[in-house]
Coordinates of C-alpha atoms in Angstrom, one line a residue:
X281 CA 97.2 99.0 118.2
X282 CA 93.5 98.6 119.2
X283 CA 90.9 100.1 121.5
X284 CA 89.9 96.7 122.9
X285 CA 90.4 96.2 126.6
X286 CA 93.8 94.6 127.2
X287 CA 93.7 91.8 129.8
X288 CA 96.1 93.0 132.5
X289 CA 97.3 91.0 135.6
X290 CA 99.7 91.8 138.4
X291 CA 100.5 95.3 139.8
X292 CA 100.4 98.0 137.1
X293 CA 103.0 100.7 137.1
X294 CA 100.4 103.1 135.7
X295 CA 98.3 102.4 139.0
X296 CA 101.4 102.5 141.3
X297 CA 102.2 106.2 140.4
X298 CA 98.7 107.2 141.3
X299 CA 98.4 105.0 144.4
X300 CA 100.9 102.3 145.4
X301 CA 98.2 100.6 147.6
X302 CA 95.9 100.1 144.5
X303 CA 98.9 98.4 142.7
X304 CA 99.3 96.0 145.5
X305 CA 95.7 95.0 145.4
X306 CA 96.2 94.3 141.7
X307 CA 99.3 92.3 142.4
X308 CA 97.5 90.2 145.1
X309 CA 94.6 89.5 142.7
X310 CA 92.1 91.2 145.0
X311 CA 88.7 91.2 143.5
X312 CA 87.5 94.8 142.8
X313 CA 84.2 96.3 141.7
X314 CA 83.6 96.6 137.9
X315 CA 83.6 99.9 136.4
X316 CA 80.3 101.7 135.9
X317 CA 79.1 102.4 132.3
X318 CA 80.1 106.1 132.8
X319 CA 83.5 105.0 134.0
X320 CA 83.9 102.5 131.1
X321 CA 82.9 105.3 128.6
X322 CA 85.7 107.6 130.1
X323 CA 88.2 104.9 130.0
X324 CA 87.3 103.8 126.4
X325 CA 87.4 107.4 125.1
X326 CA 90.8 107.9 126.8
X327 CA 92.4 104.8 125.3
X328 CA 90.9 105.7 121.8
X329 CA 92.4 109.1 121.9
X330 CA 95.8 108.0 123.3
X331 CA 96.1 105.1 120.9
X332 CA 95.2 107.3 117.9
X333 CA 97.8 109.8 118.9
X334 CA 100.5 107.0 119.4
X335 CA 99.7 105.6 116.0
X336 CA 100.3 109.0 114.4
X337 CA 103.6 109.5 116.2
X338 CA 104.7 106.1 115.1
X339 CA 103.9 106.9 111.4
X340 CA 105.8 110.1 111.8
X341 CA 108.8 108.4 113.0
X342 CA 108.6 105.7 110.3
X343 CA 108.6 108.4 107.7
X344 CA 111.9 109.4 108.9
X345 CA 113.1 105.7 109.0
X346 CA 113.2 105.6 112.7
X347 CA 112.1 102.3 114.4
X348 CA 109.4 102.7 117.1
X349 CA 108.0 100.0 119.4
X350 CA 104.5 100.7 120.7
X351 CA 103.4 99.1 124.0
X352 CA 106.9 98.2 125.0
X353 CA 106.8 95.9 128.0
X354 CA 108.8 97.0 130.9
X355 CA 109.4 94.5 133.8
X356 CA 109.6 96.5 137.1
X357 CA 111.6 96.9 139.2
X358 CA 114.2 95.4 136.8
X359 CA 116.3 93.9 139.5
X360 CA 113.3 91.8 140.9
X361 CA 110.3 92.2 138.7
X362 CA 106.9 92.0 140.3
X363 CA 105.0 93.5 137.4
X364 CA 105.1 94.4 133.8
X365 CA 104.4 97.8 132.6
X366 CA 103.7 99.0 129.0
X367 CA 105.4 102.2 127.8
X368 CA 103.3 103.9 124.9
X369 CA 106.3 104.3 122.7
X370 CA 110.0 103.2 122.9
X371 CA 112.6 104.2 120.4
X372 CA 115.6 101.8 120.7
X373 CA 118.0 103.7 118.6
X374 CA 117.7 106.7 121.0
X375 CA 117.0 104.8 124.1
X376 CA 113.9 107.1 124.3
X377 CA 110.6 106.5 126.1
X378 CA 107.5 108.5 125.2
X379 CA 104.4 108.5 127.2
X380 CA 101.3 110.1 125.5
X381 CA 98.4 111.8 127.2
X382 CA 95.5 114.0 126.1
X383 CA 95.0 117.1 128.1
X384 CA 93.2 120.4 127.4
X385 CA 95.8 123.1 126.8
X386 CA 98.6 120.4 126.6
X387 CA 99.0 120.4 130.3
X388 CA 101.5 118.2 132.1
X389 CA 100.1 115.7 134.7
X390 CA 102.5 114.9 137.5
X391 CA 101.6 111.2 137.5
X392 CA 102.6 111.0 133.8
X393 CA 106.0 112.3 134.7
X394 CA 106.5 109.5 137.3
X395 CA 105.0 106.9 134.9
X396 CA 107.5 107.6 131.9
X397 CA 110.4 108.1 134.5
X398 CA 109.6 104.6 135.8
X399 CA 109.7 103.0 132.3
X400 CA 112.9 104.8 131.6
X401 CA 114.6 103.7 134.7
X402 CA 113.8 100.0 134.3
X403 CA 114.6 100.0 130.5
X404 CA 117.8 101.8 131.1
X405 CA 116.7 104.5 128.8
X406 CA 118.5 107.8 128.6
X407 CA 115.6 110.0 127.3
X408 CA 112.0 110.2 128.6
X409 CA 109.3 112.6 127.3
X410 CA 105.6 113.1 128.1
X411 CA 103.8 114.1 124.8
X412 CA 100.7 116.0 125.8
X413 CA 98.0 116.6 123.2
X414 CA 95.0 118.9 123.4
X415 CA 92.1 116.7 122.1
X416 CA 90.2 119.9 121.1
X417 CA 92.8 121.6 119.1
X418 CA 95.3 118.7 118.4
X419 CA 98.1 121.0 119.5
X420 CA 100.9 119.1 121.2
X421 CA 103.7 119.8 123.5
X422 CA 106.7 117.5 124.3
X423 CA 107.9 117.7 128.0
X424 CA 111.4 116.3 128.5
X425 CA 111.7 114.5 131.9
X426 CA 114.8 114.4 134.0
X427 CA 115.2 110.7 134.7
X428 CA 118.1 111.0 137.2
X429 CA 116.0 113.5 139.4
X430 CA 112.9 111.3 139.2
X431 CA 114.7 107.9 139.9
X432 CA 114.6 108.1 143.7
X433 CA 110.9 108.6 143.7
X434 CA 110.5 105.8 141.2
X435 CA 112.5 103.4 143.5
X436 CA 110.5 104.6 146.6
X437 CA 107.2 103.6 144.9
X438 CA 108.5 100.3 143.7
X439 CA 109.7 99.5 147.2
X440 CA 106.3 100.3 148.7
X441 CA 104.6 97.9 146.2
X442 CA 107.2 95.2 146.7
X443 CA 106.8 95.3 150.5
X444 CA 103.0 95.3 150.2
X445 CA 103.2 92.2 147.9
X446 CA 105.9 90.3 149.7
X447 CA 105.4 90.9 153.4
X448 CA 101.9 92.6 153.5
X449 CA 103.3 96.0 154.5
X450 CA 100.4 98.0 152.8
X451 CA 101.2 101.5 151.5
X452 CA 99.4 104.5 152.7
X453 CA 96.1 105.4 151.1
X454 CA 96.4 108.1 148.4
X455 CA 93.2 109.8 149.4
X456 CA 91.9 111.2 152.7
X457 CA 88.6 109.5 152.5
X458 CA 86.7 107.2 150.0
X459 CA 85.2 110.2 148.0
X460 CA 88.7 111.8 147.7
X461 CA 90.7 111.7 144.5
X462 CA 91.9 109.1 143.3
X463 CA 89.9 106.9 145.7
X464 CA 86.5 107.5 144.2
X465 CA 87.7 105.9 140.8
X466 CA 89.3 103.0 142.4
X467 CA 88.0 99.4 142.0
X468 CA 89.3 98.4 145.4
X469 CA 87.7 101.3 147.3
X470 CA 85.3 99.2 149.3
X471 CA 88.0 96.8 150.3
X472 CA 90.6 99.4 151.1
X473 CA 88.3 101.5 153.4
X474 CA 86.4 98.7 155.0
X475 CA 86.5 99.0 158.8
X476 CA 88.2 102.4 158.8
X477 CA 86.6 104.8 161.1
X478 CA 86.6 108.2 159.3
X479 CA 86.8 111.3 161.6
X480 CA 83.4 112.8 162.4
X481 CA 82.8 115.9 160.5
X482 CA 83.0 119.3 162.2
X483 CA 79.9 121.2 163.1
X484 CA 79.3 124.9 163.7
X485 CA 77.3 125.3 166.8
X486 CA 77.3 129.1 167.4
X487 CA 74.1 130.7 166.0
X488 CA 75.9 133.7 164.6
X489 CA 78.4 131.5 162.8
X490 CA 75.7 129.3 161.4
X491 CA 73.9 132.4 160.1
X492 CA 77.1 133.8 158.6
X493 CA 77.5 130.3 156.8
X494 CA 74.1 130.5 155.4
X495 CA 74.6 134.0 154.2
X496 CA 77.9 132.9 152.6
X497 CA 75.9 130.1 150.7
X498 CA 73.4 132.7 149.5
X499 CA 76.1 134.9 148.3
X500 CA 77.9 132.1 146.4
X501 CA 74.6 131.4 144.7
X502 CA 74.0 135.0 143.8
X503 CA 77.3 136.0 142.4
X504 CA 76.8 134.3 138.9
X505 CA 73.2 135.7 138.7
X506 CA 73.9 139.4 139.5
X507 CA 76.9 140.7 137.5
X508 CA 76.0 144.3 138.4
X509 CA 76.6 143.5 142.0
X510 CA 79.6 141.1 141.6
X511 CA 82.2 143.5 143.3
X512 CA 79.8 144.2 146.3
X513 CA 78.9 140.5 146.9
X514 CA 82.6 139.4 146.6
X515 CA 83.5 142.2 149.3
X516 CA 80.9 140.8 151.6
X517 CA 81.8 137.1 150.8
X518 CA 85.4 137.9 151.7
X519 CA 84.5 139.6 154.9
X520 CA 82.4 136.6 156.1
X521 CA 85.2 134.2 155.1
X522 CA 87.6 136.2 157.3
X523 CA 85.2 135.9 160.3
X524 CA 84.5 132.2 159.8
X525 CA 88.0 131.1 159.1
X526 CA 89.3 130.8 162.8
X527 CA 86.2 128.6 163.5
X528 CA 86.6 126.0 160.7
X529 CA 89.4 123.3 160.9
X530 CA 91.4 123.4 157.5
X531 CA 91.0 120.2 155.5
X532 CA 87.9 119.0 157.4
X533 CA 84.4 119.1 156.3
X534 CA 82.1 121.2 158.6
X535 CA 78.4 121.1 158.6
X536 CA 75.7 123.5 159.8
X537 CA 71.9 123.7 159.0
X538 CA 72.2 121.6 155.7
X539 CA 75.3 123.4 154.5
X540 CA 78.7 121.8 154.0
X541 CA 81.9 123.7 154.0
X542 CA 85.6 122.7 153.6
X543 CA 88.5 125.0 153.7
X544 CA 91.6 123.7 152.0
X545 CA 94.9 125.5 152.4
X546 CA 96.6 126.1 149.1
X547 CA 100.3 126.9 148.9
X548 CA 101.3 130.0 146.9
X549 CA 102.5 129.2 143.4
X550 CA 106.0 130.0 142.4
X551 CA 106.3 131.9 138.9
X552 CA 109.2 132.8 136.8
X553 CA 109.2 136.4 135.5
X554 CA 110.6 135.8 132.0
X555 CA 110.8 139.5 131.2
X556 CA 112.7 140.4 134.4
X557 CA 115.1 137.5 133.9
X558 CA 115.8 138.5 130.3
X559 CA 116.2 142.1 131.3
X560 CA 118.8 140.9 134.0
X561 CA 120.7 139.0 131.2
X562 CA 119.6 135.5 132.0
X563 CA 118.7 133.3 129.1
X564 CA 116.4 130.2 129.8
X565 CA 118.1 126.9 129.0
X566 CA 116.9 125.1 126.0
X567 CA 115.7 122.1 128.1
X568 CA 113.2 124.4 130.0
X569 CA 111.8 126.0 126.9
X570 CA 108.9 123.4 126.6
X571 CA 107.7 124.3 130.0
X572 CA 107.1 128.0 128.9
X573 CA 103.6 129.0 128.2
X574 CA 103.0 132.2 126.2
X575 CA 99.8 134.1 126.8
X576 CA 97.8 135.3 123.9
X577 CA 98.7 138.7 122.6
X578 CA 96.1 141.5 122.2
X579 CA 95.7 145.0 120.9
X580 CA 95.8 147.8 123.3
X581 CA 93.9 150.8 122.5
X582 CA 94.5 154.2 124.2
X583 CA 92.2 157.1 123.5
X584 CA 92.3 160.5 125.1
X585 CA 90.5 163.7 124.7
X586 CA 92.9 166.4 123.9
X587 CA 90.6 169.5 123.7
X588 CA 90.2 171.9 120.9
X589 CA 87.0 170.6 119.5
X590 CA 88.4 169.7 116.2
X591 CA 87.9 166.5 114.3

């Protein structure tokens, strides 16, 4: 394996899971802008870390006399290929595909789940895993992927890229504007957004609301600087936010007197109370154990004055 840039042509599955439209541009041979030196540095470091980890995994399996194929080619979709993907690792004897990613705290990126599921679906594999490595501690976590449940999403993405290449029915853009993720990284950003009229940003016109927004910006600047007033400042901040919320359209940038604000609705997160589940007699299935994160333990000190004046 090498960190040299591999020459790739055609639509890439690794791109399709991020943005099907980007994959179509690749498949059509559309000329894109070259990466900036900063982007090249990020890509190069990512490749280096990923390949180093993959080499280590290969050596580990070889020590156990298990044959592993690095960079396994995967034509997709298998029934009528329009592209060739490259799975990080494939274990033929186990029909097992492994995709490696470096993430702080061994996080699981959703696009990697789709990526490895797509390789598994088109190889006819029965097992798929995302191996996430923390590059700062070298801790690792292997996340098993349910291939059957991901297969419909895989086929949906494949169909979008297929239609885009065969009949010109371009998939929707992954981002809301050129500066949105993942558009700002895309080599085809200029082509993709050319001629698209973006909605005009909203503006606060009411003098009172403008003053509130200016005060809100001042508070955001002050919170990190005045630890002794943090509670007071956050209370005022929350009060101002409540007053401004009805006058700011969610998901849309709003301007006033050189200040830009955007309010993004975030759905509440679901959580599983392991302690309560165990108390109710429910054991977590083995296949879900890799997704359990344990917090760091600590020492709790409890000191009370009990009177008496003694030592």
